[in-house]
Short mmCIF file of C-alpha atoms and ligand atoms in Angstrom, two decimals:
data_model
loop_
_atom_site.label_atom_id
_atom_site.label_comp_id
_atom_site.label_asym_id
_atom_site.label_seq_id
_atom_site.Cartn_x
_atom_site.Cartn_y
_atom_site.Cartn_z
CA MET A 1 60.35 46.53 -5.07
CA ARG A 2 61.58 42.94 -5.18
CA ILE A 3 58.51 40.73 -5.33
CA LEU A 4 58.09 36.95 -5.31
CA VAL A 5 54.78 35.63 -6.67
CA VAL A 6 53.93 32.06 -5.65
CA GLY A 7 51.87 29.94 -8.05
CA SER A 8 51.74 28.94 -11.69
CA GLY A 9 48.31 29.81 -13.05
CA ALA A 10 46.79 32.56 -15.16
CA ARG A 11 45.87 34.37 -11.94
CA GLU A 12 49.55 34.57 -10.98
CA HIS A 13 50.42 35.59 -14.55
CA ALA A 14 47.80 38.36 -14.25
CA ILE A 15 49.38 39.54 -10.99
CA VAL A 16 52.87 39.52 -12.52
CA HIS A 17 51.53 41.25 -15.64
CA ALA A 18 49.98 44.01 -13.51
CA LEU A 19 53.18 44.43 -11.46
CA HIS A 20 55.30 44.49 -14.61
CA ARG A 21 53.36 47.20 -16.42
CA GLU A 22 53.21 49.65 -13.54
CA ASP A 23 55.17 52.83 -13.65
CA ALA A 24 57.43 52.33 -10.64
CA PRO A 25 60.57 54.48 -11.15
CA GLU A 26 62.84 51.56 -11.94
CA GLY A 27 60.15 48.94 -12.30
CA HIS A 28 60.01 46.01 -9.92
CA GLU A 29 62.31 43.02 -9.74
CA LEU A 30 59.91 40.16 -10.26
CA HIS A 31 60.33 36.52 -9.30
CA ALA A 32 57.91 33.59 -9.44
CA ALA A 33 57.83 30.10 -7.97
CA PRO A 34 57.35 28.00 -9.94
CA GLY A 35 55.65 30.26 -12.53
CA ASN A 36 54.96 29.18 -16.10
CA PRO A 37 56.30 29.94 -19.60
CA GLY A 38 54.18 33.12 -19.85
CA ILE A 39 55.36 34.43 -16.49
CA ALA A 40 58.95 33.58 -17.52
CA ARG A 41 58.85 36.47 -19.98
CA LEU A 42 58.34 38.96 -17.15
CA ALA A 43 59.92 37.39 -14.08
CA THR A 44 62.74 35.08 -13.01
CA LEU A 45 61.40 31.60 -12.31
CA HIS A 46 62.47 29.45 -9.37
CA ASP A 47 61.81 25.75 -9.15
CA VAL A 48 60.26 25.75 -5.69
CA ASP A 49 57.06 23.89 -4.84
CA PRO A 50 54.38 26.35 -3.63
CA MET A 51 53.33 23.79 -1.00
CA ASP A 52 56.82 23.70 0.51
CA SER A 53 56.56 26.37 3.22
CA ARG A 54 60.21 26.24 4.14
CA GLY A 55 61.26 26.24 0.53
CA VAL A 56 59.19 29.34 -0.25
CA ALA A 57 60.34 31.18 2.89
CA GLY A 58 63.94 30.17 2.15
CA LEU A 59 63.71 31.44 -1.42
CA ALA A 60 62.18 34.74 -0.29
CA THR A 61 65.01 35.18 2.22
CA GLU A 62 67.67 34.29 -0.32
CA LEU A 63 66.24 36.77 -2.82
CA GLY A 64 65.87 39.48 -0.18
CA ALA A 65 62.25 39.86 -1.26
CA ASP A 66 60.35 42.93 -0.03
CA LEU A 67 57.03 41.22 -0.62
CA VAL A 68 55.75 37.71 -1.27
CA VAL A 69 52.34 37.28 -2.92
CA VAL A 70 50.80 33.83 -2.53
CA GLY A 71 48.31 33.12 -5.34
CA PRO A 72 46.60 29.75 -4.81
CA GLU A 73 44.56 28.48 -1.89
CA ALA A 74 46.34 25.22 -1.11
CA PRO A 75 49.64 26.83 0.00
CA LEU A 76 47.72 29.37 2.09
CA VAL A 77 45.73 26.64 3.83
CA ALA A 78 49.03 24.79 4.34
CA GLY A 79 50.59 27.80 6.08
CA VAL A 80 53.00 29.16 3.48
CA ALA A 81 52.15 32.78 4.38
CA ASP A 82 52.88 32.02 8.05
CA ALA A 83 56.30 30.64 7.15
CA VAL A 84 57.16 33.70 5.05
CA ARG A 85 56.11 36.09 7.82
CA GLU A 86 58.06 34.07 10.38
CA ALA A 87 61.10 34.67 8.19
CA GLY A 88 60.46 38.39 8.66
CA ILE A 89 59.22 39.08 5.13
CA ALA A 90 56.00 40.88 4.25
CA CYS A 91 53.50 38.46 2.76
CA PHE A 92 50.24 39.11 0.96
CA GLY A 93 48.04 36.18 1.89
CA PRO A 94 46.26 35.00 5.03
CA SER A 95 47.62 32.70 7.72
CA ALA A 96 46.60 29.04 7.65
CA GLN A 97 44.06 29.73 10.38
CA ALA A 98 42.50 32.63 8.50
CA ALA A 99 42.58 30.74 5.19
CA ALA A 100 40.20 28.23 6.78
CA LEU A 101 37.51 30.66 5.60
CA GLU A 102 38.10 28.94 2.27
CA GLY A 103 39.58 25.65 3.45
CA SER A 104 36.50 24.63 5.42
CA LYS A 105 32.99 25.53 4.32
CA ALA A 106 31.75 24.55 7.76
CA PHE A 107 34.17 27.01 9.41
CA ALA A 108 33.10 29.75 6.98
CA LYS A 109 29.46 29.14 7.88
CA ASP A 110 30.32 29.42 11.56
CA VAL A 111 32.12 32.75 11.07
CA MET A 112 29.27 34.10 8.94
CA ALA A 113 26.73 33.12 11.58
CA ALA A 114 28.76 34.86 14.29
CA ALA A 115 29.25 37.97 12.14
CA GLY A 116 25.63 38.16 10.96
CA VAL A 117 26.64 37.79 7.31
CA PRO A 118 23.77 36.79 4.99
CA THR A 119 24.36 33.37 3.40
CA ALA A 120 22.48 30.25 2.37
CA MET A 121 21.03 28.15 5.17
CA ALA A 122 23.11 25.02 5.49
CA HIS A 123 23.42 21.73 7.31
CA VAL A 124 26.85 20.27 7.94
CA CYS A 125 26.36 16.49 7.72
CA THR A 126 28.65 13.68 8.75
CA THR A 127 26.32 10.72 8.15
CA GLU A 128 24.18 9.60 5.25
CA GLN A 129 21.01 9.83 7.34
CA GLN A 130 21.75 13.50 8.10
CA VAL A 131 22.25 14.07 4.36
CA VAL A 132 18.91 12.49 3.49
CA ASP A 133 17.12 14.58 6.13
CA ALA A 134 18.79 17.80 4.95
CA LEU A 135 18.05 17.16 1.27
CA ASP A 136 14.42 16.52 2.03
CA ALA A 137 14.18 19.53 4.34
CA PHE A 138 15.38 21.91 1.60
CA GLY A 139 13.88 20.16 -1.45
CA PRO A 140 15.15 20.61 -5.02
CA PRO A 141 17.27 22.06 -6.53
CA TYR A 142 19.79 20.40 -4.22
CA VAL A 143 23.17 21.96 -3.38
CA VAL A 144 25.79 19.51 -2.09
CA LYS A 145 29.31 20.68 -1.19
CA ASP A 146 32.41 18.85 -0.15
CA ASP A 147 33.55 20.48 3.10
CA GLY A 148 37.21 20.74 2.11
CA LEU A 149 39.17 22.23 -0.78
CA ALA A 150 38.11 20.84 -4.16
CA ALA A 151 39.33 23.33 -6.79
CA GLY A 152 35.80 24.50 -7.59
CA LYS A 153 34.71 20.99 -8.45
CA GLY A 154 33.41 19.77 -5.09
CA VAL A 155 29.97 21.29 -5.57
CA VAL A 156 27.00 19.64 -7.22
CA VAL A 157 23.82 21.61 -7.90
CA THR A 158 21.08 19.33 -9.25
CA SER A 159 17.38 18.64 -9.15
CA ASP A 160 18.11 14.90 -9.28
CA ARG A 161 17.91 13.61 -5.70
CA ASP A 162 19.87 10.44 -6.54
CA GLU A 163 22.70 12.49 -8.03
CA ALA A 164 22.75 14.75 -4.97
CA LEU A 165 22.87 11.76 -2.66
CA ALA A 166 25.58 10.05 -4.70
CA HIS A 167 27.80 13.15 -4.53
CA ALA A 168 27.23 13.47 -0.78
CA ARG A 169 28.19 9.80 -0.31
CA ALA A 170 31.34 10.30 -2.37
CA CYS A 171 32.33 13.30 -0.21
CA LEU A 172 31.78 11.32 2.98
CA VAL A 173 33.82 8.39 1.70
CA ARG A 174 36.65 10.51 0.30
CA ARG A 175 37.13 12.26 3.58
CA ALA A 176 36.58 9.19 5.74
CA GLN A 177 40.10 9.33 7.20
CA ASP A 178 39.80 12.84 8.59
CA GLU A 179 36.52 14.22 9.91
CA ALA A 180 34.28 13.60 6.89
CA ALA A 181 31.73 16.33 6.30
CA VAL A 182 29.45 17.41 3.52
CA VAL A 183 27.46 20.63 3.48
CA ILE A 184 23.86 20.61 2.19
CA GLU A 185 22.57 24.09 1.38
CA GLU A 186 19.51 26.04 0.48
CA PHE A 187 19.52 26.85 -3.26
CA LEU A 188 20.20 30.52 -4.01
CA ASP A 189 18.62 31.93 -7.15
CA GLY A 190 19.86 35.06 -8.92
CA PRO A 191 23.02 36.14 -10.72
CA GLU A 192 26.45 35.61 -9.19
CA VAL A 193 29.05 38.28 -8.53
CA SER A 194 32.65 37.96 -7.35
CA LEU A 195 33.95 40.82 -5.24
CA PHE A 196 37.56 40.79 -4.06
CA CYS A 197 38.13 42.70 -0.84
CA LEU A 198 41.69 43.45 0.21
CA SER A 199 42.29 43.45 3.94
CA ASP A 200 45.23 44.00 6.26
CA GLY A 201 43.31 42.34 9.09
CA THR A 202 41.42 45.51 10.03
CA THR A 203 40.68 47.73 7.05
CA VAL A 204 38.79 46.54 3.97
CA VAL A 205 39.36 47.90 0.46
CA PRO A 206 37.11 46.48 -2.27
CA LEU A 207 38.26 45.96 -5.85
CA ALA A 208 35.86 46.16 -8.82
CA PRO A 209 33.23 43.41 -9.05
CA ALA A 210 33.42 40.77 -11.77
CA GLN A 211 31.33 37.90 -13.01
CA ASP A 212 32.71 34.42 -13.52
CA PHE A 213 31.29 31.64 -15.73
CA LYS A 214 31.67 28.46 -13.71
CA ARG A 215 30.01 25.86 -15.91
CA ALA A 216 31.95 24.14 -18.68
CA LEU A 217 29.51 24.71 -21.54
CA ASP A 218 27.61 27.56 -23.18
CA GLY A 219 24.32 28.55 -21.56
CA ASP A 220 25.64 27.51 -18.11
CA GLN A 221 25.37 23.84 -19.01
CA GLY A 222 27.73 21.01 -18.10
CA PRO A 223 29.78 20.43 -14.97
CA ASN A 224 31.24 23.09 -12.66
CA THR A 225 34.82 24.08 -13.43
CA GLY A 226 37.42 26.36 -11.89
CA GLY A 227 35.97 29.10 -14.17
CA MET A 228 35.73 29.42 -17.96
CA GLY A 229 35.68 33.19 -18.40
CA ALA A 230 34.91 36.48 -16.70
CA TYR A 231 34.16 40.15 -17.27
CA SER A 232 34.25 43.44 -15.43
CA PRO A 233 32.62 45.91 -14.83
CA LEU A 234 29.03 44.75 -14.28
CA PRO A 235 26.79 47.42 -15.81
CA TRP A 236 23.67 45.60 -14.62
CA ALA A 237 24.62 45.43 -10.94
CA PRO A 238 23.12 47.86 -8.41
CA GLN A 239 25.20 51.03 -7.94
CA ASP A 240 25.55 50.47 -4.21
CA LEU A 241 26.45 46.78 -4.44
CA VAL A 242 30.12 47.18 -3.53
CA ALA A 243 29.39 49.42 -0.54
CA GLU A 244 26.68 47.03 0.64
CA VAL A 245 28.96 44.00 0.41
CA VAL A 246 31.73 45.75 2.30
CA GLU A 247 29.31 46.84 5.01
CA ARG A 248 27.29 43.63 5.38
CA VAL A 249 29.79 40.95 4.38
CA ALA A 250 33.49 41.79 4.19
CA GLN A 251 33.92 44.18 7.12
CA PRO A 252 31.89 42.07 9.60
CA THR A 253 33.85 38.96 8.52
CA VAL A 254 37.22 40.70 8.89
CA ASP A 255 36.09 42.07 12.28
CA GLU A 256 35.00 38.60 13.43
CA MET A 257 38.30 37.03 12.35
CA HIS A 258 40.13 39.79 14.23
CA ARG A 259 38.01 39.18 17.30
CA ARG A 260 38.89 35.48 17.17
CA GLY A 261 42.58 36.36 17.21
CA THR A 262 43.12 35.10 13.65
CA PRO A 263 43.11 38.31 11.58
CA PHE A 264 42.54 37.92 7.87
CA ALA A 265 45.19 39.72 5.80
CA GLY A 266 45.05 39.13 2.07
CA VAL A 267 42.15 39.05 -0.32
CA LEU A 268 38.75 37.95 0.91
CA TYR A 269 36.99 36.75 -2.20
CA CYS A 270 33.26 37.17 -1.68
CA GLY A 271 31.31 34.86 -3.99
CA LEU A 272 27.81 36.30 -3.93
CA ALA A 273 24.34 35.57 -5.25
CA LEU A 274 22.04 38.54 -5.83
CA THR A 275 18.83 36.79 -4.87
CA SER A 276 15.29 38.12 -4.88
CA ARG A 277 15.70 38.44 -1.11
CA GLY A 278 18.98 40.36 -1.26
CA VAL A 279 22.70 39.62 -1.36
CA ARG A 280 23.82 36.24 -0.03
CA VAL A 281 27.32 34.79 0.28
CA ILE A 282 27.74 31.60 -1.74
CA GLU A 283 31.31 31.08 -0.66
CA PHE A 284 34.42 32.77 0.63
CA ASN A 285 37.82 32.22 -0.84
CA ALA A 286 41.04 33.35 0.77
CA ARG A 287 42.78 34.44 -2.44
CA PHE A 288 42.23 36.12 -5.78
CA GLY A 289 39.75 34.32 -8.03
CA ASP A 290 40.75 32.78 -11.31
CA PRO A 291 39.70 33.93 -13.96
CA GLU A 292 38.16 37.09 -12.41
CA THR A 293 41.60 38.44 -11.44
CA GLN A 294 42.53 38.52 -15.11
CA VAL A 295 39.81 41.12 -15.80
CA VAL A 296 39.86 43.01 -12.50
CA LEU A 297 43.60 43.69 -12.57
CA ALA A 298 43.41 44.62 -16.27
CA ARG A 299 41.25 47.57 -15.18
CA LEU A 300 43.18 48.67 -12.08
CA ALA A 301 45.02 51.97 -12.61
CA THR A 302 46.57 52.22 -9.12
CA PRO A 303 49.97 50.48 -8.93
CA LEU A 304 49.27 47.04 -7.49
CA ALA A 305 52.51 46.56 -5.56
CA GLU A 306 51.88 49.48 -3.19
CA VAL A 307 48.41 48.23 -2.35
CA LEU A 308 49.47 44.62 -1.76
CA LEU A 309 52.38 45.76 0.40
CA ALA A 310 50.04 47.99 2.41
CA ALA A 311 47.68 45.04 2.97
CA ALA A 312 50.60 42.82 3.97
CA THR A 313 51.95 45.34 6.48
CA GLY A 314 48.79 46.73 8.11
CA HIS A 315 48.72 50.06 6.27
CA LEU A 316 45.67 49.81 4.02
CA ALA A 317 43.94 52.67 5.85
CA ASP A 318 46.74 55.03 4.70
CA GLN A 319 46.25 54.23 1.01
CA PRO A 320 44.58 56.73 -1.32
CA PRO A 321 41.37 55.45 -2.95
CA LEU A 322 41.95 52.99 -5.78
CA ARG A 323 41.77 54.33 -9.32
CA TRP A 324 40.20 52.39 -12.18
CA LEU A 325 40.40 52.64 -15.95
CA ASP A 326 37.18 53.44 -17.78
CA ASP A 327 37.86 50.36 -19.91
CA ALA A 328 36.04 47.07 -19.71
CA ALA A 329 37.77 43.68 -19.75
CA VAL A 330 36.65 40.22 -20.81
CA THR A 331 38.61 37.00 -20.49
CA VAL A 332 37.93 33.66 -22.14
CA VAL A 333 39.59 30.48 -20.90
CA LEU A 334 40.93 28.00 -23.42
CA ALA A 335 40.65 24.57 -21.80
CA ALA A 336 42.40 21.34 -22.73
CA HIS A 337 40.65 18.34 -24.23
CA GLY A 338 38.69 16.60 -21.47
CA TYR A 339 38.58 19.47 -18.95
CA PRO A 340 37.13 19.48 -16.26
CA GLY A 341 37.49 15.68 -16.39
CA THR A 342 40.68 13.86 -17.27
CA VAL A 343 42.70 16.21 -19.44
CA ARG A 344 45.10 15.42 -22.22
CA ALA A 345 48.52 17.07 -21.98
CA GLY A 346 51.32 17.56 -24.48
CA ASP A 347 49.36 19.18 -27.35
CA GLU A 348 51.16 22.03 -29.09
CA VAL A 349 49.85 25.55 -28.39
CA ALA A 350 50.32 27.86 -31.38
CA GLY A 351 49.40 31.45 -32.21
CA VAL A 352 49.87 33.10 -28.81
CA ASP A 353 52.22 35.77 -30.20
CA ASP A 354 49.83 36.49 -33.09
CA ALA A 355 46.99 36.97 -30.61
CA GLU A 356 49.07 39.34 -28.51
CA GLU A 357 49.78 41.51 -31.52
CA LEU A 358 46.13 42.49 -31.64
CA ALA A 359 45.48 45.81 -29.92
CA GLY A 360 43.87 45.28 -26.52
CA VAL A 361 44.74 41.58 -26.26
CA HIS A 362 47.02 39.89 -23.77
CA VAL A 363 47.33 36.18 -23.21
CA LEU A 364 47.88 34.75 -19.75
CA HIS A 365 49.31 31.26 -19.34
CA ALA A 366 48.04 28.60 -16.95
CA GLY A 367 48.45 24.97 -18.03
CA THR A 368 51.36 25.44 -20.41
CA SER A 369 54.92 24.20 -20.41
CA ALA A 370 57.85 24.05 -22.77
CA ASP A 371 58.63 20.59 -24.16
CA ASP A 372 62.13 19.22 -24.83
CA ASP A 373 62.26 21.02 -28.18
CA GLY A 374 61.20 24.31 -26.60
CA ARG A 375 57.69 24.18 -28.10
CA LEU A 376 54.81 25.50 -26.01
CA VAL A 377 52.54 22.57 -25.08
CA SER A 378 49.47 22.09 -22.92
CA SER A 379 50.08 20.71 -19.43
CA GLY A 380 46.90 21.37 -17.48
CA GLY A 381 43.14 21.77 -17.63
CA ARG A 382 42.80 25.50 -18.12
CA VAL A 383 45.58 26.22 -20.60
CA LEU A 384 45.32 29.95 -21.38
CA SER A 385 43.24 32.99 -20.42
CA VAL A 386 42.84 35.35 -23.34
CA VAL A 387 42.07 38.88 -22.12
CA GLY A 388 40.47 41.59 -24.23
CA VAL A 389 40.38 45.20 -23.02
CA GLY A 390 38.27 47.87 -24.72
CA PRO A 391 36.17 50.97 -24.17
CA ASP A 392 33.08 48.89 -23.39
CA LEU A 393 32.16 45.26 -22.78
CA ALA A 394 31.08 44.63 -26.36
CA VAL A 395 34.46 45.74 -27.72
CA ALA A 396 36.38 43.96 -24.96
CA ARG A 397 34.47 40.78 -25.76
CA GLU A 398 35.09 41.02 -29.51
CA THR A 399 38.75 41.69 -28.79
CA ALA A 400 39.13 38.67 -26.50
CA TYR A 401 37.43 36.35 -29.00
CA ALA A 402 39.48 37.77 -31.89
CA GLY A 403 42.62 36.90 -29.92
CA LEU A 404 41.32 33.45 -29.05
CA ALA A 405 40.55 32.74 -32.72
CA LEU A 406 44.25 33.04 -33.56
CA ILE A 407 45.27 30.38 -31.06
CA GLU A 408 45.44 26.73 -32.01
CA LEU A 409 45.32 23.82 -29.60
CA ARG A 410 44.15 20.40 -30.74
CA GLY A 411 40.97 19.22 -28.98
CA ALA A 412 40.67 22.42 -26.93
CA HIS A 413 37.34 23.94 -25.98
CA HIS A 414 36.08 27.27 -24.70
CA ARG A 415 32.77 28.94 -24.03
CA SER A 416 31.49 31.21 -26.79
CA ASP A 417 29.06 33.15 -24.59
CA ILE A 418 31.31 34.93 -22.07
CA ALA A 419 29.83 38.41 -21.45
CA ALA A 420 27.39 37.82 -24.32
CA THR A 421 24.26 38.53 -22.34
CA MET A 422 23.85 40.37 -19.08
CA PRO A 423 21.59 39.18 -16.26
CA THR A 424 18.50 41.16 -15.39
CA LEU A 425 17.65 41.84 -11.79
P1 LIG B 501 31.33 27.14 -4.57
O1 LIG B 501 32.51 26.24 -4.78
O2 LIG B 501 30.76 27.10 -3.21
O3 LIG B 501 31.57 28.50 -5.12
O4 LIG B 501 30.22 26.64 -5.58
C1 LIG B 501 30.46 26.57 -6.96
C2 LIG B 501 29.24 27.02 -7.72
O5 LIG B 501 28.09 26.25 -7.37
C3 LIG B 501 28.83 28.45 -7.40
O6 LIG B 501 29.53 29.39 -8.14
C4 LIG B 501 27.37 28.43 -7.79
O7 LIG B 501 27.22 28.53 -9.19
C5 LIG B 501 26.94 27.07 -7.37
N1 LIG B 501 26.40 27.15 -6.02
C6 LIG B 501 27.06 26.97 -4.86
N2 LIG B 501 26.26 27.13 -3.80
C7 LIG B 501 25.03 27.41 -4.28
C8 LIG B 501 23.74 27.67 -3.69
N3 LIG B 501 23.58 27.64 -2.37
N4 LIG B 501 22.72 27.93 -4.51
C9 LIG B 501 22.88 27.94 -5.85
N5 LIG B 501 24.05 27.68 -6.48
C10 LIG B 501 25.11 27.42 -5.71
N1 LIG B 502 36.67 31.75 -10.24
C1 LIG B 502 36.39 30.90 -9.16
C2 LIG B 502 37.49 30.71 -8.23
O1 LIG B 502 38.56 31.28 -8.36
O2 LIG B 502 37.29 29.98 -7.28
#
């Protein structure tokens, strides 16, 4: 199959890595736009901006692609998948209208209410007075979310009322031009789980659940980030969790989107809290999660291309059940100096090949680029995702950290407690 993957992060590298290793008779012909230096080893890169719908659709046409896979949320919300489909090419990724499940938290809340999906109670506020009333109605800890896309950084969870109010004000001001809105939510206690559900607009096929570590520092301290590490499987989670989430969350949401005439085809990322009162949706995303994809796809035994094509073309119901390796996977993100604040770029990244020589280790690139002398340098917040695969989580974790230890990047930081302790329910 000739496949174009759109995006340049470790998630897209994980997708390309999974497509590359599968045992298709002649392999796949892989392309990426714009990709990164890690992806360049497995696919042909094209200098096309993921946000340029016409550019992406034009490239897919020129290549004669059989399938386009759109990785990040911003191009989906901007309608890149629509443009590709209009060009007559199968695309894995929801339409702009369906991607609003991620693009607008207020829209997602509306769909969940209509579909009877359990989630945190929330008030969508457009004035400061509404914010004050909502904060005081819920009490601490306060959860304040920017309504629009914010790369995982638009959410503040705090017991400090002034901090909550300041974040809400900033959201209202930032969005003042277009309908400003901030969402104030009930705090959900309990461990978080990410479950990716593939859908062709009708059928839902869940992948294996994973856990992400969103905070910057060990012990879940520090600011929220895009994600600092992940692991899968979740030995502590209830056996019937996946079935329950499909039945109570993913299928009703997909059905509601279908009913509204905006079917959701792609991956519905269910961000969940397992609270004392049951499963609740924290958020939906309209794409694979990063870094959870790095561990989930490392464990998938079924060839990925067939499944993504089936989702893109309305044939998921015809697919045999997914097969999984018995292995566990852990990934640790190496972040640049300053992340998630202002990051420093241009530091040399060394030792990636040494890390990859370790059995069970592969290194996925995100914020890397090649400088004028061809050296690998940092060029973004999350620089690398080091993945360790092993027979159980303890071995996978040791493997990932052994790989990470061989990589040098001045001023970099990472969490040292990914998959170290498991939650209790
Ligand atoms: P979101 O961007 O909505 O996923 O939020 C980012 C992170 O903030 C989540 O992964 C949670 O750790 C935390 N969070 C969001 N909403 C809530 C909530 N209602 N209760 C507790 N924590 C939350
Ligand atoms: N891992 C969190 C996200 O992809 O949004």
